[in-house]
XYZ file of C-alpha atoms in Angstrom:
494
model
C 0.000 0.000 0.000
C 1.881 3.773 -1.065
C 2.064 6.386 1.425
C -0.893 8.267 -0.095
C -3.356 5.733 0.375
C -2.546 5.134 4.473
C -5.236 6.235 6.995
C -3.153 8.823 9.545
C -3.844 8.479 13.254
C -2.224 10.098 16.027
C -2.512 6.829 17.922
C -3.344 3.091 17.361
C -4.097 1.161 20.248
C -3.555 -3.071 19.475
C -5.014 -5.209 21.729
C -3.966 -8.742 22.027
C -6.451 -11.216 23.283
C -9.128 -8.611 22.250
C -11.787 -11.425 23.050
C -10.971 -12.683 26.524
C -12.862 -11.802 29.679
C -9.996 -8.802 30.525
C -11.086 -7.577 27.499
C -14.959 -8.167 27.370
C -15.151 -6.738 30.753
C -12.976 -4.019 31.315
C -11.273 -2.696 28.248
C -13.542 -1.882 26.112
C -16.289 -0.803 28.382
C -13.298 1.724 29.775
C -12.577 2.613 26.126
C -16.366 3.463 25.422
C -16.132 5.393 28.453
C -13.276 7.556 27.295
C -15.104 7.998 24.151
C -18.329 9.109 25.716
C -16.205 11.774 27.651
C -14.781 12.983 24.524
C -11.686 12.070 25.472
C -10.532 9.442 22.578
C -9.367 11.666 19.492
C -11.212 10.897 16.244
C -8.115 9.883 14.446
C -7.803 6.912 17.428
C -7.408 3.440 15.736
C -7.789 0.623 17.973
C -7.279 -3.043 16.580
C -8.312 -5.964 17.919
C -6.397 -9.479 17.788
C -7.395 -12.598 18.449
C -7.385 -16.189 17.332
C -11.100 -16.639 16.549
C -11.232 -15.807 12.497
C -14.066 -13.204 12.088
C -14.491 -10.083 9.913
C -14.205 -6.875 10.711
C -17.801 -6.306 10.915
C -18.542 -9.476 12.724
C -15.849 -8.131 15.832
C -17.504 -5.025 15.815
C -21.209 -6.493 16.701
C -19.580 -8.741 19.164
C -18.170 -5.289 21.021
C -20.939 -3.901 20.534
C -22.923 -6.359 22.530
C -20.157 -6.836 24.909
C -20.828 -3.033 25.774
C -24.907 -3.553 26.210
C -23.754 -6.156 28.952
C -20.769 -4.527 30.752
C -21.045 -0.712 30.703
C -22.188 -0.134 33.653
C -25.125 2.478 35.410
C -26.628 4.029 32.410
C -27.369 2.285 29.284
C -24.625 3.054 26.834
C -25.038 6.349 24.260
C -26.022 4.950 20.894
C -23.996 7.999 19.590
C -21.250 7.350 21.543
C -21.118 3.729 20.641
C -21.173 3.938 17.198
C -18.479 6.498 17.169
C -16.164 3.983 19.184
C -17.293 0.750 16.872
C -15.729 2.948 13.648
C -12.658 2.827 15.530
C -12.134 -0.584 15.831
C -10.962 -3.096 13.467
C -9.495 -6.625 13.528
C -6.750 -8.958 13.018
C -7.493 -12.723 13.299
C -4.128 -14.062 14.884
C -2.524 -17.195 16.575
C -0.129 -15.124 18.994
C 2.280 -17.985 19.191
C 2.888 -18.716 15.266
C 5.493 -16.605 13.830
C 3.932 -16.633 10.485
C 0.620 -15.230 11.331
C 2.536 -11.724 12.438
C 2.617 -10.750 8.747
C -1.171 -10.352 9.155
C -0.291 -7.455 11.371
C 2.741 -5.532 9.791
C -0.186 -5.366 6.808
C -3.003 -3.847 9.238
C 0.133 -1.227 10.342
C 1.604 -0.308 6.913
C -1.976 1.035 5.967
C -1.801 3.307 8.853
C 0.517 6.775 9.381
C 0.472 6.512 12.857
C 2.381 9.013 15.694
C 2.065 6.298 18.855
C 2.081 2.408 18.823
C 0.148 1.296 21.911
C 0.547 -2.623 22.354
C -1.638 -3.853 25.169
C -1.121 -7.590 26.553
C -4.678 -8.944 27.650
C -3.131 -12.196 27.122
C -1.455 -14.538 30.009
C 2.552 -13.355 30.874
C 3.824 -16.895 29.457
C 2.912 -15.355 25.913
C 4.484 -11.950 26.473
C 7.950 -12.773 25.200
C 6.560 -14.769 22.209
C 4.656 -11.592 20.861
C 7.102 -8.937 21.654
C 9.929 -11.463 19.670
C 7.714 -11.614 17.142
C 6.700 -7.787 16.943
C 9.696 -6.894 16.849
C 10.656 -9.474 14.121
C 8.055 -7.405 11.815
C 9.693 -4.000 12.835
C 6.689 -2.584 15.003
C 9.153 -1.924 18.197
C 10.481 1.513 17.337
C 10.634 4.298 19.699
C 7.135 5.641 19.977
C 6.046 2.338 20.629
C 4.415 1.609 24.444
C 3.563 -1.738 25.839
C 0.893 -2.522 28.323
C 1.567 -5.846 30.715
C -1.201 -7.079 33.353
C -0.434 -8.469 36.291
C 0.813 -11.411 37.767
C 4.476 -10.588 37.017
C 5.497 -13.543 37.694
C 4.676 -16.182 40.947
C 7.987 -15.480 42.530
C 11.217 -13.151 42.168
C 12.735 -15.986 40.145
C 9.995 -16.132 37.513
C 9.360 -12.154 37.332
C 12.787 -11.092 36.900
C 12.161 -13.581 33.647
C 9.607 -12.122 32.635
C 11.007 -8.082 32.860
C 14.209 -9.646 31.554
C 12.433 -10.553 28.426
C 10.060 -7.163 28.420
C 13.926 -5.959 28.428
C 15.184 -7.359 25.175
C 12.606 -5.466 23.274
C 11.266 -2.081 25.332
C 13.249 0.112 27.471
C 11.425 0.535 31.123
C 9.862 4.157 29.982
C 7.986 2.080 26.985
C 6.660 -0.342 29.653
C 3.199 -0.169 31.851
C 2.693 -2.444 34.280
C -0.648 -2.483 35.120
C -2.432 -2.588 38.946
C -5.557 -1.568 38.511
C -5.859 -0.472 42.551
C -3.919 2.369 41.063
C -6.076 3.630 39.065
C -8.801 4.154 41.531
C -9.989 7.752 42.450
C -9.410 7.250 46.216
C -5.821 5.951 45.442
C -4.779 8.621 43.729
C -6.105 10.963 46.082
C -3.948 9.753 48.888
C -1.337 11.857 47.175
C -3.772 14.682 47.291
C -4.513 14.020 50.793
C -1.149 13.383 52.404
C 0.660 16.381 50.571
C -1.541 19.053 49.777
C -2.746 19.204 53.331
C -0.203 19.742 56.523
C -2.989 18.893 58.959
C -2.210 15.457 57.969
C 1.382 15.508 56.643
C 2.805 16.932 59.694
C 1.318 14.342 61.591
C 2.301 11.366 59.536
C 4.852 9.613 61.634
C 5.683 7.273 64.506
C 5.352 10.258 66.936
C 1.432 10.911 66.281
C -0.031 7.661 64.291
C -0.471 4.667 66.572
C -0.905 2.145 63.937
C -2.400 1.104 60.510
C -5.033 -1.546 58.988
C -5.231 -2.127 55.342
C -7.967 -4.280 54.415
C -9.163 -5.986 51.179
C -12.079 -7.975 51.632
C -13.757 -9.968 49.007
C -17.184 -11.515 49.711
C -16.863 -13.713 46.082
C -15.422 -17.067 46.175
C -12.855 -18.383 43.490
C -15.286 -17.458 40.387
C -14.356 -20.504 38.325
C -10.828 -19.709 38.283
C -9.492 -22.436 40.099
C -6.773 -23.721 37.512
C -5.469 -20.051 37.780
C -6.051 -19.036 42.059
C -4.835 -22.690 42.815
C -1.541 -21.965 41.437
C -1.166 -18.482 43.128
C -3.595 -18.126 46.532
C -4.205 -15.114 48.200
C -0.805 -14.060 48.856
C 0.379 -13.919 45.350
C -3.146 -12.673 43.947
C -3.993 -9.708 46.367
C -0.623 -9.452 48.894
C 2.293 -8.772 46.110
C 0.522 -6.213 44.406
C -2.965 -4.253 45.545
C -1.834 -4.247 49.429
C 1.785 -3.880 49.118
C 1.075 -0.734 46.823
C -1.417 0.343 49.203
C 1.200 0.148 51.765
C 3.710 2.090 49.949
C 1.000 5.263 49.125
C 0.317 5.721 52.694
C 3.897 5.215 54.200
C 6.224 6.831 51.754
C 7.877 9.610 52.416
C 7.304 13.039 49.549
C 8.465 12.575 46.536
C 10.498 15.814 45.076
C 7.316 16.510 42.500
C 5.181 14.390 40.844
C 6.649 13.070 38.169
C 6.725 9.397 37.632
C 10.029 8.252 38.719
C 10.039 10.703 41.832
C 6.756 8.991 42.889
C 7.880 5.047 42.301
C 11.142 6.168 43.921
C 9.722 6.816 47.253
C 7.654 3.903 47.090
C 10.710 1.439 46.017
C 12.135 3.041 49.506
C 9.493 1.472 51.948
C 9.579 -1.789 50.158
C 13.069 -2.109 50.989
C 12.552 -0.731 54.380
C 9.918 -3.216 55.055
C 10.840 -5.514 57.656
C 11.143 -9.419 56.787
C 9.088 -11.571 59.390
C 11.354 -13.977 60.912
C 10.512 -17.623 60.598
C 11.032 -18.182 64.051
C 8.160 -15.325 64.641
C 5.788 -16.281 61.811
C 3.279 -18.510 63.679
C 3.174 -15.067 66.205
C 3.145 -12.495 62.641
C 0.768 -14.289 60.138
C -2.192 -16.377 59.549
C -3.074 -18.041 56.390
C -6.431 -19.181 56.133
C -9.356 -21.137 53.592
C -13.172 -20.622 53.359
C -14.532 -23.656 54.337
C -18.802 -24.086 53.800
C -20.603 -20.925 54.795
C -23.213 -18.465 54.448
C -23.183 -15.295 52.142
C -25.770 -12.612 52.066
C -28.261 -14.960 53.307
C -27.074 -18.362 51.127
C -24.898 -21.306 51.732
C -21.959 -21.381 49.683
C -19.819 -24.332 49.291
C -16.181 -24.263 50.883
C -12.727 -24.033 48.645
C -12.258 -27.470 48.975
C -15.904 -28.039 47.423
C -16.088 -25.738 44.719
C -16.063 -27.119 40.995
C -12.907 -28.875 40.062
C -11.416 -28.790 43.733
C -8.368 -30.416 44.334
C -9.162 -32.128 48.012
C -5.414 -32.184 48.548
C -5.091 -28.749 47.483
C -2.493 -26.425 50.781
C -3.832 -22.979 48.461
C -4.646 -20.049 51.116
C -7.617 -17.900 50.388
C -7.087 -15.718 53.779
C -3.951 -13.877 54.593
C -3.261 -11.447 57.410
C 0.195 -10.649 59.163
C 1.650 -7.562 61.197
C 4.271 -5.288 59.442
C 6.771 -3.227 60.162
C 8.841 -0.285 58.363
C 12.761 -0.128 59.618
C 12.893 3.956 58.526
C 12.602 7.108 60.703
C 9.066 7.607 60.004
C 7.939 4.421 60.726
C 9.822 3.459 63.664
C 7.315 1.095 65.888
C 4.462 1.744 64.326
C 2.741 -1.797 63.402
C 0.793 -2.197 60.175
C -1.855 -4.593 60.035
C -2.799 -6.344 56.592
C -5.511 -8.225 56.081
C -7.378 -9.838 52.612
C -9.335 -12.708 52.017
C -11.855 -14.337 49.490
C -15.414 -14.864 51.196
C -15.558 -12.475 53.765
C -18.840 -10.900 54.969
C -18.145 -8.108 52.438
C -16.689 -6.393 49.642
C -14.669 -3.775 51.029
C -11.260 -1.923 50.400
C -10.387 0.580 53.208
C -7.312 1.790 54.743
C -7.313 2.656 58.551
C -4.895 5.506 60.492
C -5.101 5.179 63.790
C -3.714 8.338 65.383
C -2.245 8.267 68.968
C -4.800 9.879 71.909
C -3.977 12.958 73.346
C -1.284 12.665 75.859
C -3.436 13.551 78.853
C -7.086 12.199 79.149
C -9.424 14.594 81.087
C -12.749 13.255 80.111
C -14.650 10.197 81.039
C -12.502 7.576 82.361
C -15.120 4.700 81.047
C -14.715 6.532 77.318
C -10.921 6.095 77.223
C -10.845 3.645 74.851
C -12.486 5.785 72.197
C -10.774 8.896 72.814
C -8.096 8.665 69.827
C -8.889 9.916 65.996
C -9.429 7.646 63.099
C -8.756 8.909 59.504
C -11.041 5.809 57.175
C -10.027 6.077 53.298
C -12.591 3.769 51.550
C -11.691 2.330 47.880
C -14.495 0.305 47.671
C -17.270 0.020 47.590
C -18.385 3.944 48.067
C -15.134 5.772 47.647
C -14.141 8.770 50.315
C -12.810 9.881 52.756
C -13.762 9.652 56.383
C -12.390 11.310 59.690
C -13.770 10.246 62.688
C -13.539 13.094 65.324
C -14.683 13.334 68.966
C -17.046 16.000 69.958
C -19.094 16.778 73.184
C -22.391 14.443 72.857
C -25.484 17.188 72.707
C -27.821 17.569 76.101
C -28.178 19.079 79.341
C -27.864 15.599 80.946
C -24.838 14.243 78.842
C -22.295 16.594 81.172
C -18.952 15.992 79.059
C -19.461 12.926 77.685
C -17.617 12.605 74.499
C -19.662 11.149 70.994
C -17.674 9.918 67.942
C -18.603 11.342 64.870
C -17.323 11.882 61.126
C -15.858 14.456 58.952
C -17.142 12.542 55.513
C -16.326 13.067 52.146
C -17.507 10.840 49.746
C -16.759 11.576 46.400
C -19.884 11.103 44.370
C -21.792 12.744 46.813
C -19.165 15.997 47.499
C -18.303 16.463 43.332
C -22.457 16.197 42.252
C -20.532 13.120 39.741
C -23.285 10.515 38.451
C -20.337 7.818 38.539
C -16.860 7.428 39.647
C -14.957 6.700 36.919
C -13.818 2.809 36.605
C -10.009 1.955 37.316
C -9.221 1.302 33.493
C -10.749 4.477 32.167
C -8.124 6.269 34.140
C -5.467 3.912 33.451
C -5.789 3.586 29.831
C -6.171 7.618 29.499
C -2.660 7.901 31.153
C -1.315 4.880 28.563
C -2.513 7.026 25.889
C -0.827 10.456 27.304
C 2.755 8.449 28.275
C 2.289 9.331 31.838
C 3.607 6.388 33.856
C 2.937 7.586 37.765
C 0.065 5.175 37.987
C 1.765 2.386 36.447
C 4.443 -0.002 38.702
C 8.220 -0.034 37.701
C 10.530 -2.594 37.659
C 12.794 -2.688 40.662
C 8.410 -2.518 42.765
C 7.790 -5.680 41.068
C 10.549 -7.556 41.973
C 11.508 -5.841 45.633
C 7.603 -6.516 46.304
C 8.181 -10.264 44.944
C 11.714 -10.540 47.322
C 9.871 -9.767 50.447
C 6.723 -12.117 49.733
C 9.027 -14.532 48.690
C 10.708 -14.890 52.262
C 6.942 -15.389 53.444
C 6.422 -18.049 51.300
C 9.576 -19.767 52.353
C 8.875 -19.823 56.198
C 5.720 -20.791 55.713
C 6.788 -23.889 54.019
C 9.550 -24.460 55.967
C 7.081 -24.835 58.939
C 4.434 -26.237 57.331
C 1.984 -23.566 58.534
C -1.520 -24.782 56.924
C -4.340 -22.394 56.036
C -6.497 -22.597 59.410
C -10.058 -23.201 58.507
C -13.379 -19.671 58.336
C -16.449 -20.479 58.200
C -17.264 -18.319 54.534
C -19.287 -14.983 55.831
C -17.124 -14.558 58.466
C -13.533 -11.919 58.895
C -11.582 -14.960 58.683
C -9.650 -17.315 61.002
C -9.989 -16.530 64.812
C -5.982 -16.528 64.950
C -6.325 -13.093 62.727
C -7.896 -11.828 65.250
C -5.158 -13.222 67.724
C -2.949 -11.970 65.736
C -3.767 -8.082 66.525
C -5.234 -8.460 70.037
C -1.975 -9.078 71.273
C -1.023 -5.682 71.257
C -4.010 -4.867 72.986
C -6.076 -3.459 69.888
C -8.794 -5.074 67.667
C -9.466 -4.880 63.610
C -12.127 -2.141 62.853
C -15.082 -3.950 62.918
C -14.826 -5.861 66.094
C -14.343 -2.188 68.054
């Protein structure tokens, strides 16, 4: 095809495995999104590939229904729909067949394009078969940016592989590797809320915050992914990445501005200030745990051992929860609590500060135990921002009886916004400026993967077993244990 016959587009956006659930479910319902908000340019390409052999028009009906299902709240804009659908086209593809590439470099050469956006929805083991063969075709030039989901990898070992072979092709500033925690509204206001505001940054330390909860609870069980959860449990799913990353936003120190390597600098600094949890002390600093038969929302629901295509023998954790510390100045003594698990009474994402009480109680000696402030950042499922503050309770009779109550912001509510915007939308916006703050370098991965690696080791070592939950409940009673003996108690059990 000449020159003068190409179609020009400022970018192209190629998604492998353009089919698959990632896909169906998140991508392109975050793409329609952007394009409802204006935000997609009209010279946008985005190609699909896949191994199922369809036309062009066929993929576009299938997104098209894929959008009726998944966009969620409001039914999508016809307008807005259609406008996305002449976007997309298609490139029927077996990823792992060298031959099949040419396909591709034929799709590109019709296109004069300023940015190459190359987005893996496929599983890692395939990542260093496409980029070889991309680059084999001559796509990999330097305005060329690949997208990588999680897992990186089960272990150090294995994800060092993986960025090793990333490596060959991309240099780190062409590479996004994608948690999708980060791209949450409430996330990304923790930067917001730390360092904007010096009512809270000048408190942010070992002399004023008592201690810290970070909890991810799911109330779903494995979702037919057994083959996959099996392999990895809870630690590996929900521990390397979401919490550790959590971890990092709220304990890291400022970064010099907020560019992307200033942020992910700060945030490699309290991974490798995070204490390792002796194996002598494990037993004492962690509890793995599995759903066993239960009741959720009012239903039983079978145990992990019982769901479809179960192995009975099967040592997987579905609970994890352990104490944490940071070995900076900051930090010094203050304990974080962690806690996630599949089949809990709810889903909820929230991160807890405790701050220390005032160093002299005057008030009610039976109200003690309340008398400190709580600052509540929810990420799911309402996102905000809650401070819980003490105030006199109202009445002639109450004398000076103290009442909790909250400073609330929640962000639907406070910004008059009919939705929050989904995880992806925001991610795949920043893909398509080159902004990487919200994406996870390198040296995170595998520091994050080094530190849950030494978990994995005692744990084996001593043959800790997951301790039974009944499913509905906040997990094991030892996670509980766990935190009362330092004399305090997980949020919902004050």
């Amino acid at each position: 095809m000449d020159t003068g016959s190409k179609r020009e587009a400022n970018s192209v956006f190629v998604m492998f495995g353009a089919l698959g659930d990632l896909a169906r479910r998140k991508l392109f319902p975050a793409l329609y999104q952007l394009q409802h908000a204006g935000l997609l340019e009209d010279n946008c390409l985005i190609l699909g590939v896949s191994l199922e052999d369809m036309d062009e028009e066929k993929f576009r009906e299938e997104i098209r229904s894929r959008l009726d299902t998944f966009v969620k709240g409001e039914a999508p804009n016809p307008d807005s729909v259609e406008k996305l659908l002449a976007k997309l086209s298609y490139v029927a593809i077996d990823l792992a067949q060298a031959e099949d590439y040419a396909k591709l470099a034929t799709a590109l050469q019709g296109i004069q394009y300023q940015d190459l956006i190359l987005y893996y929805a496929t599983p890692p083991a395939l990542y260093a078969v496409i980029s070889e063969h991309l680059s084999n075709i001559g796509v990999v030039k330097d305005n060329t940016r690949v997208v990588v989901e999680k897992p990186i990898g089960h272990d150090y070992a294995s994800s060092t592989q993986i960025n090793n072979h990333l490596a060959q092709f991309f240099r780190e500033s062409q590479i996004y590797r994608i948690d999708h925690y980060l791209g949450k509204e409430t996330v990304q206001n923790l930067i917001a809320l730390r360092f904007a505001n010096s009512l809270f940054e000048s408190q942010w330390d070992h002399n004023h915050i008592s201690h810290v909860e970070i909890n991810v609870a799911e109330s779903v069980g494995i979702e037919g992914r057994w083959g996959y959860f099996d392999k990895a449990g809870q630690l590996r799913d929900m521990v390397q990445n979401h919490l550790l990353q959590l971890l990092c936003l709220i304990a890291m120190d400022p970064p010099s501005d907020l560019s992307a390597d200033s942020i992910r600098d700060e945030k490699v600094k309290v991974l490798k200030a995070l204490k390792p949890i002796p194996h002598e002390h494990m037993d004492l600093l962690l509890v793995r745990g599995r759903y066993a038969r239960g009741i959720i929302e009012g239903k039983v629901v079978p145990g992990y051992l019982e769901e479809e295509g179960a192995n009975e023998l099967s040592q997987t954790e579905t609970f994890v929860a352990f104490k944490a510390e940071i070995a900076n100045w900051r930090w010094a003594g203050v304990p974080f609590y962690l806690r996630t698990g599949k089949r809990l009474p709810e889903k909820l994402s929230q991160i807890i500060v405790h701050f220390k009480p005032a160093a002299h109680y005057i008030f009610d000696p039976d109200q003690k135990r309340i008398a400190h402030n709580k600052l509540m950042i929810r990420l799911q499922p309402d996102e905000g921002i809650s401070l819980q503050v003490l105030t006199k309770d109202q009445g002639l009779d109450k004398g000076m009886r103290l009442r909790q109550g909250p400073l609330q912001l929640n962000f639907s509510q406070a910004f008059q916004a009919g939705r929050i915007p989904d995880a992806y939308e925001r991610l795949l916006w920043e893909v398509l400026k080159g902004n990487q703050y919200l994406f996870v370098r390198r040296d995170e991965v595998e520091c994050a993967w080094k530190w849950c690696d030494q978990l994995i080791a005692g744990w084996e070592k001593l043959g800790i077993q997951p301790k039974k939950y009944p499913a509905g409940s906040w997990g094991p009673a030892s996670a509980i244990t766990l935190i009362a003996r330092d004399g305090l108690s997980w949020h919902e059990d004050l």
